[in-house]
CSV table of C-alpha atoms in Angstrom, one decimal:
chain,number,residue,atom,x,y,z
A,959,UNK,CA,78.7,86.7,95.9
A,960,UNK,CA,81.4,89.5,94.8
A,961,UNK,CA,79.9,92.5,93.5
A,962,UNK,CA,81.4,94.7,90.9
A,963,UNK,CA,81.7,98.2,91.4
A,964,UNK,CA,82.6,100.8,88.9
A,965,UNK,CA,85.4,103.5,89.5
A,966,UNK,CA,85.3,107.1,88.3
A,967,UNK,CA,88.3,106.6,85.4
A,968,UNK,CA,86.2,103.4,83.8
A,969,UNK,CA,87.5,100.4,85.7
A,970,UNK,CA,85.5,97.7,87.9
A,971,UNK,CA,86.7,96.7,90.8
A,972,UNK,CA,85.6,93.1,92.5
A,973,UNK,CA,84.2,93.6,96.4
A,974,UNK,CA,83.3,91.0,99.2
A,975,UNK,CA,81.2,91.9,101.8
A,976,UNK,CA,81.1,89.8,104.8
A,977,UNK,CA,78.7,90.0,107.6
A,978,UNK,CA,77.7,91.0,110.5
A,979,UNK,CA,75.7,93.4,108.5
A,980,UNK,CA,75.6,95.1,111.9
A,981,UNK,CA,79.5,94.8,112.5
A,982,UNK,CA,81.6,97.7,112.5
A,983,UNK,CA,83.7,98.0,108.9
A,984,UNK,CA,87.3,96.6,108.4
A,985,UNK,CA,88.5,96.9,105.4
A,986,UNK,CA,91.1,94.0,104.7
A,987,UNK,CA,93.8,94.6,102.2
A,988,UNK,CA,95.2,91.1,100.3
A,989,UNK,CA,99.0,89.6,100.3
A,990,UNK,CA,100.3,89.8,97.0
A,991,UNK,CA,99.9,87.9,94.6
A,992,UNK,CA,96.2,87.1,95.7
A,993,UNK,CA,92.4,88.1,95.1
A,994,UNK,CA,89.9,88.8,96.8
A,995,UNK,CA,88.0,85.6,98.0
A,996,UNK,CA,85.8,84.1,101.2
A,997,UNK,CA,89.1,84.2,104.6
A,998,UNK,CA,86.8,82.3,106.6
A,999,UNK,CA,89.8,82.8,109.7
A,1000,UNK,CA,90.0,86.2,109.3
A,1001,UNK,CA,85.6,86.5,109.3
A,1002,UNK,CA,85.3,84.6,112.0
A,1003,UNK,CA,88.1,86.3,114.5
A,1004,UNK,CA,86.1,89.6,112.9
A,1005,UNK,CA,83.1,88.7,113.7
A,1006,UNK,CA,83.9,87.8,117.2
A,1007,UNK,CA,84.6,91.6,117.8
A,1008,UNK,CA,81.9,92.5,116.0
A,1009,UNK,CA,83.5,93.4,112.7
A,1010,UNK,CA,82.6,93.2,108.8
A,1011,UNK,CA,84.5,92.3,106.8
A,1012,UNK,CA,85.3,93.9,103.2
A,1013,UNK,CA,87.8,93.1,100.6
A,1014,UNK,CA,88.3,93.9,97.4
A,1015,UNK,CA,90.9,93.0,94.7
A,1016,UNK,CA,93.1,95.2,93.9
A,1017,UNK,CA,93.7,96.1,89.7
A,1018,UNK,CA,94.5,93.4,87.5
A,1019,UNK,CA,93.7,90.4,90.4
A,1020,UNK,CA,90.4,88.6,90.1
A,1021,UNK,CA,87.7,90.3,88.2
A,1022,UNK,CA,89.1,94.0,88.6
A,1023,UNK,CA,90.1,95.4,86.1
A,1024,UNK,CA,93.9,96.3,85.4
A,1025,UNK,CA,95.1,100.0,85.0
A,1026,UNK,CA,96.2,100.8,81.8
A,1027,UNK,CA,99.4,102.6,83.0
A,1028,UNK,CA,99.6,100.2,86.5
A,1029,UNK,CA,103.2,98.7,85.1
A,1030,UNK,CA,104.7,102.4,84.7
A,1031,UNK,CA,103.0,104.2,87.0
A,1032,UNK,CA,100.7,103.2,89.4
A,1033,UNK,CA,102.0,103.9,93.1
A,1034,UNK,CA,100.4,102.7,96.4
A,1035,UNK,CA,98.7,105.6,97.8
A,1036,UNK,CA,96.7,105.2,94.4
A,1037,UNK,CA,95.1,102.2,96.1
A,1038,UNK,CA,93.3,104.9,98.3
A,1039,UNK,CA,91.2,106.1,95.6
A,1040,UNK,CA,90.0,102.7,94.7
A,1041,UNK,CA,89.3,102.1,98.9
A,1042,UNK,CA,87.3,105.4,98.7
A,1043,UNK,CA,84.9,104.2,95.9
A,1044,UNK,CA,84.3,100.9,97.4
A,1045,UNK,CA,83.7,101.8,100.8
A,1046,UNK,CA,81.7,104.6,99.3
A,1047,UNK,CA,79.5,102.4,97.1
A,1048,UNK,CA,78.6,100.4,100.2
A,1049,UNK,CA,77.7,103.6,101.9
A,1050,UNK,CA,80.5,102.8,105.1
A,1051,UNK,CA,81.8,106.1,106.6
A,1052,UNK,CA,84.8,105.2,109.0
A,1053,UNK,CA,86.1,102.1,109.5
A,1054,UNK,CA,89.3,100.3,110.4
A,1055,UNK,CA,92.1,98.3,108.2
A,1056,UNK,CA,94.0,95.5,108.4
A,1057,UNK,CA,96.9,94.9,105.3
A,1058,UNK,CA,98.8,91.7,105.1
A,1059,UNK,CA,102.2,91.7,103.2
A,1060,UNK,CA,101.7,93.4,100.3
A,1061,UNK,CA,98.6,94.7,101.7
A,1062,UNK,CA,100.8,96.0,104.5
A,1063,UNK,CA,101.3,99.0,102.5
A,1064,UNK,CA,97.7,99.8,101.8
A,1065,UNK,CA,96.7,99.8,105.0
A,1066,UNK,CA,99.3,102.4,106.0
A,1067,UNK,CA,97.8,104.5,103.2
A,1068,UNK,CA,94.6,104.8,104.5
A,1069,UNK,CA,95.8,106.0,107.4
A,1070,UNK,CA,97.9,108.2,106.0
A,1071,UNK,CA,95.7,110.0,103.6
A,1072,UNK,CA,92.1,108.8,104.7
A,1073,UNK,CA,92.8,110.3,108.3
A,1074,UNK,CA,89.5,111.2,109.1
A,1075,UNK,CA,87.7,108.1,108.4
A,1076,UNK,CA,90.5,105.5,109.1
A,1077,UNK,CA,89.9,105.1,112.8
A,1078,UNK,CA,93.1,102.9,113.4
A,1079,UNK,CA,95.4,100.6,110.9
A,1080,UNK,CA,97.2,97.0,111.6
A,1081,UNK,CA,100.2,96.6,109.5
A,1082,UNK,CA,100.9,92.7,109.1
A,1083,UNK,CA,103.8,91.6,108.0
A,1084,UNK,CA,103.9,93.9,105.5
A,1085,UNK,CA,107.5,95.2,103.1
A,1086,UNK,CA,108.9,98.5,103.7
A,1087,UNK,CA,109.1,101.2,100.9
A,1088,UNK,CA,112.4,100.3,99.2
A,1089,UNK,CA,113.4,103.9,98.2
A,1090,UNK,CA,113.1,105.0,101.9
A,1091,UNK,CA,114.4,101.9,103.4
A,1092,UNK,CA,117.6,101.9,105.6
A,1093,UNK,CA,119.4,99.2,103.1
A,1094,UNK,CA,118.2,96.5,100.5
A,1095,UNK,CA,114.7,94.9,101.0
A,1096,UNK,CA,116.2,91.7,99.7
A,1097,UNK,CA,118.4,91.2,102.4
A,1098,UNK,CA,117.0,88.3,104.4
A,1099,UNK,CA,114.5,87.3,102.0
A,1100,UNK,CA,114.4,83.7,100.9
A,1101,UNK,CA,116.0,82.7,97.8
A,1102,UNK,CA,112.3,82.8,95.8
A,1103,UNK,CA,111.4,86.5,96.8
A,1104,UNK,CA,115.0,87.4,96.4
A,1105,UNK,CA,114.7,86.3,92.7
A,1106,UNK,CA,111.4,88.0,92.2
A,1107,UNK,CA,112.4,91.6,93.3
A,1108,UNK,CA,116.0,91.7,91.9
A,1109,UNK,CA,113.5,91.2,88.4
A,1110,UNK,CA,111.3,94.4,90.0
A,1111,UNK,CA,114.5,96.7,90.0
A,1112,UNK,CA,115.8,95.4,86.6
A,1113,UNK,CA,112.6,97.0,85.0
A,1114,UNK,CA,108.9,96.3,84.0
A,1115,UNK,CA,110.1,93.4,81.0
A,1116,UNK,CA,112.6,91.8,83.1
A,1117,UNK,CA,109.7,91.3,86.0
A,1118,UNK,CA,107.4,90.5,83.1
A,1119,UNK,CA,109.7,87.8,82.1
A,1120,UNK,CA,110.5,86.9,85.5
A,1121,UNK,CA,106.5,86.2,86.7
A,1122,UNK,CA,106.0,84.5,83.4
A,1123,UNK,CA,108.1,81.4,84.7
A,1124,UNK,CA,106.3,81.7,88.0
A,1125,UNK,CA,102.4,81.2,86.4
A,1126,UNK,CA,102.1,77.8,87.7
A,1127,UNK,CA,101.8,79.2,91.0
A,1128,UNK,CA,98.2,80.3,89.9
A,1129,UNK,CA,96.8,76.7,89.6
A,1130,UNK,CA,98.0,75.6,93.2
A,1131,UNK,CA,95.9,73.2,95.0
A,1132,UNK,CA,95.3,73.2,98.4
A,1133,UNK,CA,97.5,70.5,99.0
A,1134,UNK,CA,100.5,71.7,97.3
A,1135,UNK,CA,100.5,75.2,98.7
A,1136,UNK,CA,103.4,74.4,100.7
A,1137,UNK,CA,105.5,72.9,98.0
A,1138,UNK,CA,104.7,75.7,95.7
A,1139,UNK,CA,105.9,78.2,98.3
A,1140,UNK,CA,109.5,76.2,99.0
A,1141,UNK,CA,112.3,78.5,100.7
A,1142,UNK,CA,109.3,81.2,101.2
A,1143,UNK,CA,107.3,78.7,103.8
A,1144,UNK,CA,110.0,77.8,106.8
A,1145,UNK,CA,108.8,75.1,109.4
A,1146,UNK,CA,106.8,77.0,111.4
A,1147,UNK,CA,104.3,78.3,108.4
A,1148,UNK,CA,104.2,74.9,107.2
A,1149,UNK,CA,102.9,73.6,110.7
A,1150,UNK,CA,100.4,76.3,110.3
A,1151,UNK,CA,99.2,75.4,106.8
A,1152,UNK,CA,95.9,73.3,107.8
A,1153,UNK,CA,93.1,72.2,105.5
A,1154,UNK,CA,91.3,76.2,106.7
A,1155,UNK,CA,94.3,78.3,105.5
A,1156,UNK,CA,95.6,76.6,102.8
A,1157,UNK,CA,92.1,76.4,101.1
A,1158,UNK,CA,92.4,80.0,101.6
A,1159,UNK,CA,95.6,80.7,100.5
A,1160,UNK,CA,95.1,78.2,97.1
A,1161,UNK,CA,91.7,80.1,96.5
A,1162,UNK,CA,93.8,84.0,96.5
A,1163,UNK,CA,96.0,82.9,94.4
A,1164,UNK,CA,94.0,81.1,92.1
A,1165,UNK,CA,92.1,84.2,91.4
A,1166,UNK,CA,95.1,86.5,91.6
A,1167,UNK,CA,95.6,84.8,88.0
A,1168,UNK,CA,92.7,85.0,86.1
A,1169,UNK,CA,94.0,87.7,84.4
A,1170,UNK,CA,97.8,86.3,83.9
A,1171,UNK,CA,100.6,88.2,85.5
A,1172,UNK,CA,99.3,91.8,85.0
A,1173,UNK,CA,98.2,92.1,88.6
A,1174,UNK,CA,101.1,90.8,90.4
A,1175,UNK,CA,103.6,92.6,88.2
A,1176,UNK,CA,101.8,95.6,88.8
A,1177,UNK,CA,101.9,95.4,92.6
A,1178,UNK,CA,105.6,94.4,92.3
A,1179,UNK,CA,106.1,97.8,90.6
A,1180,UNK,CA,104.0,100.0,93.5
A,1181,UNK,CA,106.2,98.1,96.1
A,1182,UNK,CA,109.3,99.7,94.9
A,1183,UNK,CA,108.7,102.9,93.7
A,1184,UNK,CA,108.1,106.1,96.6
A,1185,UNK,CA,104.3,104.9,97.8
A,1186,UNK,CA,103.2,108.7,97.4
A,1187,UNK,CA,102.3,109.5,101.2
A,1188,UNK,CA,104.4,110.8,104.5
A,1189,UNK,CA,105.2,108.2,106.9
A,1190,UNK,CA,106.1,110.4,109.3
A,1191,UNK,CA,102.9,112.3,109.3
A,1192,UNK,CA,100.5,109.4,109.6
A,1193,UNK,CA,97.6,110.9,112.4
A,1194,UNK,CA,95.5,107.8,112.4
A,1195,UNK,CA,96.6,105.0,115.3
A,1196,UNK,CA,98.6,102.2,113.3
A,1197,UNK,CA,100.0,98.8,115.0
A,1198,UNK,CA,102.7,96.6,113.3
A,1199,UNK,CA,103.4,93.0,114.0
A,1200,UNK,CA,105.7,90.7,112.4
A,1201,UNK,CA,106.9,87.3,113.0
A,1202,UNK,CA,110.8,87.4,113.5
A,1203,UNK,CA,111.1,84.0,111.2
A,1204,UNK,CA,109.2,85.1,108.2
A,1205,UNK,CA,111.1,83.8,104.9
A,1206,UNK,CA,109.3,86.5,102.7
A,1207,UNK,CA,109.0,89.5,104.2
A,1208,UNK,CA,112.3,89.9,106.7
A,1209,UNK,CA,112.0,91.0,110.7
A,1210,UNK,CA,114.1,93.9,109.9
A,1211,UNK,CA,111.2,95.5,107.7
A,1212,UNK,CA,108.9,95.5,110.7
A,1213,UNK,CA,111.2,97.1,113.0
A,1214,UNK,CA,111.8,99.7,110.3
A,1215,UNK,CA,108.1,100.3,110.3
A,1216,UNK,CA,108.0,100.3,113.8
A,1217,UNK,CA,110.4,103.9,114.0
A,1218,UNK,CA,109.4,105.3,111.1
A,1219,UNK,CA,105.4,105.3,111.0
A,1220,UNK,CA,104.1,107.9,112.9
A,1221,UNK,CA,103.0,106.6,116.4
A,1222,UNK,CA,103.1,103.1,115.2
A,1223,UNK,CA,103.2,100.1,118.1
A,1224,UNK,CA,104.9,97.4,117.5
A,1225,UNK,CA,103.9,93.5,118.4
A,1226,UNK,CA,107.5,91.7,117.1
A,1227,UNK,CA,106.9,88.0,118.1
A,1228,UNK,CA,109.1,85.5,118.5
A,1229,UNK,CA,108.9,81.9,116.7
A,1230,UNK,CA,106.1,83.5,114.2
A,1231,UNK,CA,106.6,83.5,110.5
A,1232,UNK,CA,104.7,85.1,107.7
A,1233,UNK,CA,101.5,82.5,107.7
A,1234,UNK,CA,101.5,81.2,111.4
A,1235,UNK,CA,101.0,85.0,112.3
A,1236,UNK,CA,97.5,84.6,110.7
A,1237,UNK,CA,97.0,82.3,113.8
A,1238,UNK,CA,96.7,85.3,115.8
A,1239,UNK,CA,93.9,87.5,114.4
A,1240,UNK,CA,91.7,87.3,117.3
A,1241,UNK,CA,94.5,89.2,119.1
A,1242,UNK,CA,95.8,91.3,115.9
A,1243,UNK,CA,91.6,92.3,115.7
A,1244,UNK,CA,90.9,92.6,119.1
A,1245,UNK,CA,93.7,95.1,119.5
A,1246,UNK,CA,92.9,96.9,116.3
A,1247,UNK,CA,89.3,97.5,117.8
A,1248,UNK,CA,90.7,99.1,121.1
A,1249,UNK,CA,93.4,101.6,118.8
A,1250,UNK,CA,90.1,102.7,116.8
A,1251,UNK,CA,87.9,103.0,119.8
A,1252,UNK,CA,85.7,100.6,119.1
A,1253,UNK,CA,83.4,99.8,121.9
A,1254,UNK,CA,83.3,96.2,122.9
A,1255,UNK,CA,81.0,94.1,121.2
């Protein structure tokens, strides 16, 4: 059962916590738009390393509450504050990350700015920081997400207006995941959409809604404004990997990341998209453990 768990400003915040209750902590940061519910792939790959799983949804997705400036101000490194209270109320110390898409970005600030308790961070396939970007993050991104983000630069009521036609999204079944995706889901993460990660995927997005639009339009807005921490000086071990035919987030993000985080190593694999790459989360894990220092289970 999720538990809530109050922040210092007023808000609550919804937390899973999956066993081992022995496993070391990963801290696993949700695509966008999603919430945080049961990844059974992800927990199972985890708990083959001997890893525990905890996830949390970010403001405005699930039963967290939104932040009453998120739309105007909110920023991604402000994420890290909400990390720091969960992990705190569990009582975890160090642990490890793992961000997919949208949570690509949060993982990368816990590294950045929780150095001494982020052992090691796996960016997957997660955007690059448009202001710092080395051209437009559009560029290669199918039609959908190209749509979406030219609404995040026109302002907060243009994206408002923009999600508001997108809200069907929210009652996806698991069959029609692939459907609802279109452009965003090329062959390859279609092939990779079983009756396991599509549950999943339908279940995230489901409760990235129960709120309406508040949480994805305020993640839309972190994405693109500066995420508030140094790339450069990133101390903590970070990996990237990216799947060169991903239809959402493009290649050419990853191999941005790749120079420009501190350290970072890069897994850029061929014939991979943006869902078929969850396929490899034994590997994505395993690695993640070795950057960290985790001991073998």
């Amino acid at each position: 059962m999720p538990l809530l768990v109050p922040t210092d400003d007023g808000r609550s915040l919804e937390v899973l916590d999956a066993g081992p209750d022995d496993g070391f902590p990963l801290l696993y940061h949700h695509g966008t738009p999603q919430g945080a519910v049961p990844f059974p792939t992800l927990e199972r790959a985890a708990a083959e390393q001997g890893l525990r799983v905890i996830s949390y949804s970010r403001p405005g997705y699930g039963a967290s509450s939104p932040r009453p400036d998120g739309a105007t101000t909110a920023r991604v490194a402000d994420d890290v504050a909400d990390t720091v209270t969960v992990l705190d109320h569990l009582g975890v110390g160090d642990f490890l990350t793992i961000g997919w898409s949208g949570g690509g970005p949060r993982a990368l600030a816990c590294a950045a700015l929780l150095p001494d308790r982020c052992l090691a961070a796996a960016c997957c396939v997660g955007i690059a920081p448009a202001d710092e970007y080395d051209g437009d993050i559009r560029d290669g991104m199918a039609e959908e997400d190209v749509a979406e983000y030219t609404a995040v630069f026109a302002g907060v009521e243009a994206l408002e207006a923009f999600l508001e036609t997108q809200t069907g999204f929210f009652t996806v079944s698991a069959d029609d995941v692939a459907v609802g995706l279109g452009a965003l889901a090329p062959p390859v993460d279609r092939a990779a959409l079983d009756g396991e990660l599509a549950g999943y995927l339908a279940a995230s997005v489901n409760a990235a809604g129960r709120q309406g639009t508040v949480g994805w339009r305020d993640d839309d807005m972190t994405h693109t404004r500066p995420w508030g921490f140094d790339l450069q000086a990133i101390r903590a071990p970070v990996s990237v990997w990216q799947g060169r035919l991903d239809a959402m987030v493009p290649f050419a993000h990853a191999e941005w990341l790749a120079v420009n985080v501190a350290g970072a190593s890069a897994q850029l694999l061929e014939g991979e998209g943006h869902l078929s790459l969850i396929q490899k989360a034994p590997e994505i894990l395993e690695d993640l453990r070795q950057l960290g220092g985790i001991p073998t289970p």
